PDB file of C-alpha atoms in Angstrom:
ATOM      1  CA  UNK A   1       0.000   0.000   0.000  1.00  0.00           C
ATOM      2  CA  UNK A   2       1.611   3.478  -1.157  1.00  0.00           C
ATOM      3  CA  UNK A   3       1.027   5.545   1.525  1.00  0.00           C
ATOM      4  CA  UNK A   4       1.455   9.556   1.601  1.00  0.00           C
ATOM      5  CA  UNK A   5       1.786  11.292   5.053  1.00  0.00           C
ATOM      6  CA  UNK A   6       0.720  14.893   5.988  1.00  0.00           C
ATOM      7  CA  UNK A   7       0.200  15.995   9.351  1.00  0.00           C
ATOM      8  CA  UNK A   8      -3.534  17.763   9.363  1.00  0.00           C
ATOM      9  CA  UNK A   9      -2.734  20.118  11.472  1.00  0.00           C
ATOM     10  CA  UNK A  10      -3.766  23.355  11.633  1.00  0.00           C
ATOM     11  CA  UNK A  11      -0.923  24.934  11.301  1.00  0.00           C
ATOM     12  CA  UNK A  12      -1.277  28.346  12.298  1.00  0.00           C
ATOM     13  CA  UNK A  13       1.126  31.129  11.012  1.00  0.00           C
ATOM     14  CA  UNK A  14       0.751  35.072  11.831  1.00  0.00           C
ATOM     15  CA  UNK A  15       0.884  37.349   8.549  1.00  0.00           C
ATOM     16  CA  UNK A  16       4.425  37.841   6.774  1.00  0.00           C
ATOM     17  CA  UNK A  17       5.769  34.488   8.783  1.00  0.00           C
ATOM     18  CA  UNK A  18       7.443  31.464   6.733  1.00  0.00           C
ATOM     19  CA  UNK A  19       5.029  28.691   6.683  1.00  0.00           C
ATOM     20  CA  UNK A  20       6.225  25.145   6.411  1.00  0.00           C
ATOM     21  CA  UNK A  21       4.326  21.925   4.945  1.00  0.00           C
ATOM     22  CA  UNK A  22       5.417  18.394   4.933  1.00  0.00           C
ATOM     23  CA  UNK A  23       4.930  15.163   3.232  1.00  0.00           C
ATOM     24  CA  UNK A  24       6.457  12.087   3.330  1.00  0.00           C
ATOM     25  CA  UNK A  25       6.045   8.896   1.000  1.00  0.00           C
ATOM     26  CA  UNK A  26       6.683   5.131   1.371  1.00  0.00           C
ATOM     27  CA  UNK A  27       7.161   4.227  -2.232  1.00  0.00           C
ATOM     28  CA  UNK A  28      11.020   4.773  -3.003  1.00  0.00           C
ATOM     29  CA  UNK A  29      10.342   4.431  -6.416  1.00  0.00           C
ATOM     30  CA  UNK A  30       7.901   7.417  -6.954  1.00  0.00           C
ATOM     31  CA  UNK A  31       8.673  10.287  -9.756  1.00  0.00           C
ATOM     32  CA  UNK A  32       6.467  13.224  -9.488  1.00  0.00           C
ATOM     33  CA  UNK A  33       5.601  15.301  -6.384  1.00  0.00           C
ATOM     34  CA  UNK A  34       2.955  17.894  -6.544  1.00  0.00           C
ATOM     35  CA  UNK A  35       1.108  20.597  -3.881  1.00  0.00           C
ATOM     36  CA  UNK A  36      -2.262  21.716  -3.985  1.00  0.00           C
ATOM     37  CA  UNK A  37      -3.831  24.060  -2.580  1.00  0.00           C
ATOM     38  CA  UNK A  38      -7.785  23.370  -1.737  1.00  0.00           C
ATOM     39  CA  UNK A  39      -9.974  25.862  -0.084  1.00  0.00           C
ATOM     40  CA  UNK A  40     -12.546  24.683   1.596  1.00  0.00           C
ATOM     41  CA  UNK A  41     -16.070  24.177  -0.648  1.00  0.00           C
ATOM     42  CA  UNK A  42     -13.528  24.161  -3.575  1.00  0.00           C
ATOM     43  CA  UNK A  43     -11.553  21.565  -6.132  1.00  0.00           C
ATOM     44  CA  UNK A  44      -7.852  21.522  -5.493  1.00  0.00           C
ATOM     45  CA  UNK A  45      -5.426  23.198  -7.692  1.00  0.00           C
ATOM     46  CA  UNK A  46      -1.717  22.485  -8.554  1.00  0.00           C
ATOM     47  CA  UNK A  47       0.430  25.141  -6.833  1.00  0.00           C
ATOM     48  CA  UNK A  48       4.131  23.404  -7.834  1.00  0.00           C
ATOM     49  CA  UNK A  49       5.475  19.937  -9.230  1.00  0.00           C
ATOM     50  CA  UNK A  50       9.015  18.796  -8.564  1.00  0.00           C
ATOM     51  CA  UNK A  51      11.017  16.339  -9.874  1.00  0.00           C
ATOM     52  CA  UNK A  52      14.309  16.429  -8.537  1.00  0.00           C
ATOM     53  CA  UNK A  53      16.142  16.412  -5.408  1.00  0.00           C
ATOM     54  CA  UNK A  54      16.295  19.619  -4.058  1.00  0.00           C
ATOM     55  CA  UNK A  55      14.711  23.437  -4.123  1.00  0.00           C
ATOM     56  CA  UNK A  56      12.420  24.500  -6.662  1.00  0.00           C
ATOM     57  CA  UNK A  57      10.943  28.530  -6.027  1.00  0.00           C
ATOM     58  CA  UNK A  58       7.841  29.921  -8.139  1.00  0.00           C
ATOM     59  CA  UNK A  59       7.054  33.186  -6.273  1.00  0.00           C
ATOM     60  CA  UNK A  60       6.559  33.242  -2.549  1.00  0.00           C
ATOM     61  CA  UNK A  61       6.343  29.563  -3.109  1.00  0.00           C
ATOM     62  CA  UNK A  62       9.979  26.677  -2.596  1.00  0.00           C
ATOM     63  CA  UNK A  63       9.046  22.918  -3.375  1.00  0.00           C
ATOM     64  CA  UNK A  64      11.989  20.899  -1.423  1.00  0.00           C
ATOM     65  CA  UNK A  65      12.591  17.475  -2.327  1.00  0.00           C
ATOM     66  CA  UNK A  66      14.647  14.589  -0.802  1.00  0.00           C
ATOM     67  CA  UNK A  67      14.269  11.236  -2.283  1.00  0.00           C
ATOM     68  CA  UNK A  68      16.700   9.738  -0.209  1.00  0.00           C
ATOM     69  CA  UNK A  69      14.585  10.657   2.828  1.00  0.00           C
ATOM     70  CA  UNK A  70      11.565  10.096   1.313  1.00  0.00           C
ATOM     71  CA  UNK A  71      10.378  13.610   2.475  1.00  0.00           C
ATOM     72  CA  UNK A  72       8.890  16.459   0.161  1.00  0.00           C
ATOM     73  CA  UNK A  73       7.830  20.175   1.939  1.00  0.00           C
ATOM     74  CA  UNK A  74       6.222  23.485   0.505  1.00  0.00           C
ATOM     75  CA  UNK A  75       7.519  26.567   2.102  1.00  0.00           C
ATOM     76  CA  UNK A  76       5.367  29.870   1.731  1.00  0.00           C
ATOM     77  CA  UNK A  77       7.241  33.330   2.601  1.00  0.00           C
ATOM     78  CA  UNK A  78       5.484  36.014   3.263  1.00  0.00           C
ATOM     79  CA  UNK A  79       2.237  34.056   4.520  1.00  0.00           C
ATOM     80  CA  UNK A  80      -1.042  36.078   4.251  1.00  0.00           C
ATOM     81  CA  UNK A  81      -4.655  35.139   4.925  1.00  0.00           C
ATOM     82  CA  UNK A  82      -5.564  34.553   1.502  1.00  0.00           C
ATOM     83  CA  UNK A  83      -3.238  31.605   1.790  1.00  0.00           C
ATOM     84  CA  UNK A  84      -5.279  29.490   4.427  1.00  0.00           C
ATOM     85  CA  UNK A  85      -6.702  26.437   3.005  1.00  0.00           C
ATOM     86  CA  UNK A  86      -5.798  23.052   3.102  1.00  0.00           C
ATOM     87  CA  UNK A  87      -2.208  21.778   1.260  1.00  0.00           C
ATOM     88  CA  UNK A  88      -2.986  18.494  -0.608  1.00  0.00           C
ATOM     89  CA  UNK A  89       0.914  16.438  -1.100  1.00  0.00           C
ATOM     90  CA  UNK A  90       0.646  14.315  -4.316  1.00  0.00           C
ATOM     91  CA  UNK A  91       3.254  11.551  -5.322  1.00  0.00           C
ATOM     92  CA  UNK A  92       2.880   9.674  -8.621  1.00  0.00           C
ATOM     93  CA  UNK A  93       5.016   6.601  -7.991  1.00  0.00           C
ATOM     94  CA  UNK A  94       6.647   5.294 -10.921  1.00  0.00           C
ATOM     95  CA  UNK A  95       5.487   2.254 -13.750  1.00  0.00           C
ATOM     96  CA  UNK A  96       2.081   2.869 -14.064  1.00  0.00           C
ATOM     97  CA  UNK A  97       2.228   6.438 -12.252  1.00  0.00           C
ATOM     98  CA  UNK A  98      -0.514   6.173 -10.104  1.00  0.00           C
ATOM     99  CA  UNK A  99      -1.228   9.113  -8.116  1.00  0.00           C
ATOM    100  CA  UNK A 100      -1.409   9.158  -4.708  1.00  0.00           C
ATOM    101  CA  UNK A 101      -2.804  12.553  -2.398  1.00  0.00           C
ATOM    102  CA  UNK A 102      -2.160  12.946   1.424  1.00  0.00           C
ATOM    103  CA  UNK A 103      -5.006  13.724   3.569  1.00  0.00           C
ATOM    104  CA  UNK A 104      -3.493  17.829   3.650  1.00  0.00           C
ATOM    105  CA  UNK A 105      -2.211  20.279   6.290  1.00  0.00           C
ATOM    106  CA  UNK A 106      -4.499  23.001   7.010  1.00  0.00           C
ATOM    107  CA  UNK A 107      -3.169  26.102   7.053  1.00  0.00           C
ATOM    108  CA  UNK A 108      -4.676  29.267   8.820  1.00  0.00           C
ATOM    109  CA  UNK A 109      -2.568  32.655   8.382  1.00  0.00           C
ATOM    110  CA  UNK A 110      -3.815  35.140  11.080  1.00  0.00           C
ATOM    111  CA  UNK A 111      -3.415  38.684  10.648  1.00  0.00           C
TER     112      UNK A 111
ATOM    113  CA  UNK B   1      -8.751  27.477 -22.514  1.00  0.00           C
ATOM    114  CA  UNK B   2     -11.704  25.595 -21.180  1.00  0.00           C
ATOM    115  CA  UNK B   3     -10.866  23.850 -17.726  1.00  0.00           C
ATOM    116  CA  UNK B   4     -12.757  20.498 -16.372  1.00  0.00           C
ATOM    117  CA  UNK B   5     -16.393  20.604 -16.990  1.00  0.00           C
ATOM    118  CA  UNK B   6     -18.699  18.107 -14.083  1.00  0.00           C
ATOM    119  CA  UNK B   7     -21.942  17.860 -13.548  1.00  0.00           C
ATOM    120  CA  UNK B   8     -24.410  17.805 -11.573  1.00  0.00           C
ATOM    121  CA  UNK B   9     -22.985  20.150  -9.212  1.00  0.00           C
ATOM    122  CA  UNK B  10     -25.104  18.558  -6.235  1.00  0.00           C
ATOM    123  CA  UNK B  11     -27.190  15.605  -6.143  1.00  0.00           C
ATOM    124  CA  UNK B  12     -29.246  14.295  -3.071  1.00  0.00           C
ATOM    125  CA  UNK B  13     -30.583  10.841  -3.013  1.00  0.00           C
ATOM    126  CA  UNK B  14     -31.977   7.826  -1.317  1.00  0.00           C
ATOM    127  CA  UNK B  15     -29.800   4.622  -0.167  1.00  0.00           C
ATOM    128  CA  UNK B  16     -29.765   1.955  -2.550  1.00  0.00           C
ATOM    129  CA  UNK B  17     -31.071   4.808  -5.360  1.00  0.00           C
ATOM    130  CA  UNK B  18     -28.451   5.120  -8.316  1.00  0.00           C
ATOM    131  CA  UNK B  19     -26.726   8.032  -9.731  1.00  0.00           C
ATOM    132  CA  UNK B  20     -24.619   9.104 -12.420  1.00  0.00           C
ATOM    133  CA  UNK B  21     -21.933  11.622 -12.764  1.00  0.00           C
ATOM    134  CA  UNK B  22     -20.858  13.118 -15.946  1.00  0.00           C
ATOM    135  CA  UNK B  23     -17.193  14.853 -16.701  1.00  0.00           C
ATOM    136  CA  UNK B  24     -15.717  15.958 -19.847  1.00  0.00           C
ATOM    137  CA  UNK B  25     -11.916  16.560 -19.418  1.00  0.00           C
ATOM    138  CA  UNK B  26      -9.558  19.554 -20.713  1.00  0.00           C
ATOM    139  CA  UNK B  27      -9.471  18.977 -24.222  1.00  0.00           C
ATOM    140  CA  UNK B  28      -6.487  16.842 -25.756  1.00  0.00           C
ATOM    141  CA  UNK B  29      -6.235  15.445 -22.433  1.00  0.00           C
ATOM    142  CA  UNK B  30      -5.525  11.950 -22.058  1.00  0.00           C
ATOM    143  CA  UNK B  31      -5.615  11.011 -18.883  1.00  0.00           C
ATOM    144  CA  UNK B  32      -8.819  11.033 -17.173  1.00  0.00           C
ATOM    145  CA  UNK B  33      -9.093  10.344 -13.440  1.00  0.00           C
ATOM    146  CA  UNK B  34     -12.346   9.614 -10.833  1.00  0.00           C
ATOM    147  CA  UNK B  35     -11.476  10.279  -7.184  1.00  0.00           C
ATOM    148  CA  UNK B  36     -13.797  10.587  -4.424  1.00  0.00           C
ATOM    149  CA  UNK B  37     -12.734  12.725  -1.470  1.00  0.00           C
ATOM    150  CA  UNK B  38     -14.644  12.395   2.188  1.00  0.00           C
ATOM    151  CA  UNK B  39     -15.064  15.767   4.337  1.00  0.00           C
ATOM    152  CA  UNK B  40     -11.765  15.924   6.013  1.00  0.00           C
ATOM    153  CA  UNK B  41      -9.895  13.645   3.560  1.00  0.00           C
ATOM    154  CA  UNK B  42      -7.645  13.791   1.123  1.00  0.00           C
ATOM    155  CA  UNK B  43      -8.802  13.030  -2.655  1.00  0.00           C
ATOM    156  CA  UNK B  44      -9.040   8.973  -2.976  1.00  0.00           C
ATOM    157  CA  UNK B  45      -8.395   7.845  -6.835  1.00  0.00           C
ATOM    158  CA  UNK B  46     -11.649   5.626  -7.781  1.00  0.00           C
ATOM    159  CA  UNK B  47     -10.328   4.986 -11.124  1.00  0.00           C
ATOM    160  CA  UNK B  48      -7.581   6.333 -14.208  1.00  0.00           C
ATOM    161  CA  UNK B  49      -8.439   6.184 -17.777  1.00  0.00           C
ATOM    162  CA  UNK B  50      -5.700   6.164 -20.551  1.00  0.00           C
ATOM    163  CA  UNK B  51      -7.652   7.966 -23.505  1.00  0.00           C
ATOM    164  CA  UNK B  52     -10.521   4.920 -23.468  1.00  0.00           C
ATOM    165  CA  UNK B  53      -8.519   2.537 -21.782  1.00  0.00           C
ATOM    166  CA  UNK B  54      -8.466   1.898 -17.777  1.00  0.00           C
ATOM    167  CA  UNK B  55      -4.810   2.439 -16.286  1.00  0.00           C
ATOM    168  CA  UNK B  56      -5.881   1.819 -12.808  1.00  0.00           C
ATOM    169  CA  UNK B  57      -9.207   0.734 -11.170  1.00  0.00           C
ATOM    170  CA  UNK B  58      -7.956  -0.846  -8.300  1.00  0.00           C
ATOM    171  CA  UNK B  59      -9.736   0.928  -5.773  1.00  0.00           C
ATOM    172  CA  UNK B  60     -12.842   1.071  -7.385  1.00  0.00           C
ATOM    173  CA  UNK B  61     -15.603  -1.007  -5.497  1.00  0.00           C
ATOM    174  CA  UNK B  62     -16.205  -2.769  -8.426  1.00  0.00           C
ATOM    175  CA  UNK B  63     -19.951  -4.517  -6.931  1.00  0.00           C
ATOM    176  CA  UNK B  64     -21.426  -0.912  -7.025  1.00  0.00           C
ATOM    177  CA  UNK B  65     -19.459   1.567  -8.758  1.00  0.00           C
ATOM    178  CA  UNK B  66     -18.789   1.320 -13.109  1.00  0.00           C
ATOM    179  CA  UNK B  67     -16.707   3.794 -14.766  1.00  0.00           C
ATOM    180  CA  UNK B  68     -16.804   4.736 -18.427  1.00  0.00           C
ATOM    181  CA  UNK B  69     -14.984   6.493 -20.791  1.00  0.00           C
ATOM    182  CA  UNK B  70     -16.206   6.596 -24.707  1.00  0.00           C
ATOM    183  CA  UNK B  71     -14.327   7.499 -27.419  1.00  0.00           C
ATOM    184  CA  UNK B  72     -11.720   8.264 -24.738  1.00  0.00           C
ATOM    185  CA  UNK B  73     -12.837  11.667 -24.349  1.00  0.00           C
ATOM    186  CA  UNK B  74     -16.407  12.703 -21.684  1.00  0.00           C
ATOM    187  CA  UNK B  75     -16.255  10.019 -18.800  1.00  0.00           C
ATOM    188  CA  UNK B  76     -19.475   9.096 -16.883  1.00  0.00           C
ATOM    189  CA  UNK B  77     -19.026   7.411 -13.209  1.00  0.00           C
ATOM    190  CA  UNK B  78     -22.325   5.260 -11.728  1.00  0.00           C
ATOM    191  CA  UNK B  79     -22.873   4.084  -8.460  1.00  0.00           C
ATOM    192  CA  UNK B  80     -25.902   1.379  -8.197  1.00  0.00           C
ATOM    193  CA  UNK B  81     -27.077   0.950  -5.216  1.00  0.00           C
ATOM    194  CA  UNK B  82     -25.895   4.115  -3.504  1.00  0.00           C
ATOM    195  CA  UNK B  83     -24.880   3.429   0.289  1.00  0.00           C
ATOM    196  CA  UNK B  84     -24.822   6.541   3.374  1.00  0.00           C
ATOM    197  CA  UNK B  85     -20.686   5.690   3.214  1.00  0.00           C
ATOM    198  CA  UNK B  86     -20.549   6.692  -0.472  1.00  0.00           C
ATOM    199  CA  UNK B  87     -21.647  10.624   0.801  1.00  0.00           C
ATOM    200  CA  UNK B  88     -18.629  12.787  -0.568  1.00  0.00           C
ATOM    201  CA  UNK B  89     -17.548  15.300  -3.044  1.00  0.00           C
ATOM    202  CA  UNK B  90     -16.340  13.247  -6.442  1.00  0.00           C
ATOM    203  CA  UNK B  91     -13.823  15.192  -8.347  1.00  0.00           C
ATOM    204  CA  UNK B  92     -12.791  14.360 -11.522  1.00  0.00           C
ATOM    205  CA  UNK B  93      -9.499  15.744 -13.133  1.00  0.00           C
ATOM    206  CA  UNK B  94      -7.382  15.311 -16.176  1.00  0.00           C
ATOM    207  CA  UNK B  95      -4.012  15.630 -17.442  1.00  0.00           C
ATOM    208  CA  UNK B  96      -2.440  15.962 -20.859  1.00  0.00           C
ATOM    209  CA  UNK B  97      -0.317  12.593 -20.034  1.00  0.00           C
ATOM    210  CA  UNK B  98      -0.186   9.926 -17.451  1.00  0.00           C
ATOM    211  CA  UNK B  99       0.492  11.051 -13.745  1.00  0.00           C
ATOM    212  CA  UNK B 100       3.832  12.620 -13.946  1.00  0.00           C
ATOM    213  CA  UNK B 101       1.857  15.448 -15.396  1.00  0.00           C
ATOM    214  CA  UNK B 102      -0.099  17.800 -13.957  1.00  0.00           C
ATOM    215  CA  UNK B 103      -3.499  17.118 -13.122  1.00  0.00           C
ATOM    216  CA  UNK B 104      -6.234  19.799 -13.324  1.00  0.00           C
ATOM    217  CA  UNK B 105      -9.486  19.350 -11.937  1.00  0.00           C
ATOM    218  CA  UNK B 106     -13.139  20.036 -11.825  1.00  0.00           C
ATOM    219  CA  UNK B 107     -15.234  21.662  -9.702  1.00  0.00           C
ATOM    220  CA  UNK B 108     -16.530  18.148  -8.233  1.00  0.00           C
ATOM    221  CA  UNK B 109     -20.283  16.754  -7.601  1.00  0.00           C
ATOM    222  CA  UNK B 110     -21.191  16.814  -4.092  1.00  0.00           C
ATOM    223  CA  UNK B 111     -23.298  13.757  -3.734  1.00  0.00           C
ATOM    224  CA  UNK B 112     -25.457  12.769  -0.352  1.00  0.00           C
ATOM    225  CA  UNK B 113     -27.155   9.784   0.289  1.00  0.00           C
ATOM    226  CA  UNK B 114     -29.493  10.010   2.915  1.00  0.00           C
TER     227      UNK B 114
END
């Protein structure tokens, strides 16, 4: 059983703070990694996909990924409250790519 | 570009009624997926379609729940007979290849079975 692991917090950051999201996998042989965001009534929808070991940054938003620890994290800068929702972690393991979400982080950023 | 199109948006029934749920993916998407996601859960993937064909349908309770995808484009998911359990929000999302792509989704049908 693939399993993808998200604490469901809340995690609650004040405005302008760095907030930090984890995920870790059990399937050593997934691929793709991807973050959504989901607010609440609403569909998810992809914030980053990573690849490769290490940092990728697309705005106020860093994907960090470490296949060797089987660990991938979102970091936001700059939080604000337009940000809280819930943080869906994605792996697509490799072969037949099926994809796989964590249960999600909430996230509350309090002005 | 046109996103995910799903419908019903909402749909209320009876235990042991059936339903059906309609989705037409992004188009020149191949990859069609069904998941179902439970209030305070993260999206579950019912089934994966490879243009007509099924990649994955492992977790697809298989004595009540039928997937469909003609022509490999508009997919229709039916559950018959509906249980209370089978209450959640079904999304359904595509991408332009298999899973190592990006997956965009739809707005979801909220179904409850009461």
């Amino acid at each position: 059983q693939k399993e993808v692991e998200q604490n469901s917090g809340p995690l609650s950051v004040p405005e302008g703070a760095i907030a930090s999201l984890n995920c870790t996998y059990s399937d050593r042989g997934s691929q793709s990694f991807f973050w959504y965001r989901q607010y609440s009534g609403k569909s998810p929808e992809l914030i980053m996909s990573i690849y490769s070991n290490g940092d990728k940054e697309d705005g106020r938003f860093t994907a960090q990924l470490n296949k060797a620890s089987q660990y991938v994290s979102l970091l936001i800068r700059d939080s604000q409250p337009s940000d809280s929702a819930t943080y869906l972690c994605a792996v697509a393991s490799g072969g037949s790519y099926i994809p796989t979400f964590g249960r999600g982080t909430s996230l509350i950023v309090h002005p | 570009e046109a996103g995910v199109a799903q419908s019903p948006r909402y749909k209320i029934i009876e235990k042991r009624q059936s339903v059906a749920f309609w989705c037409n993916p992004i188009s020149g998407h191949a990859t069609l997926y069904w998941y179902q996601q439970i209030l305070g859960q993260g999206p579950k993937l019912l089934i994966q379609f490879q243009n007509n064909g099924v990649v994955d349908d492992s977790q697809l309770p298989k004595d009540r729940f039928s997937a469909e995808r003609l022509k490999g484009v508009d997919s229709t998911l039916k559950i018959q007979p509906a249980k209370l359990e089978d209450s959640a929000v079904y999304l359904c999302a595509s991408s332009f290849l298999g899973a190592d792509t990006e997956a965009f989704f739809g707005q979801g049908t909220r179904l409850t079975v009461v």
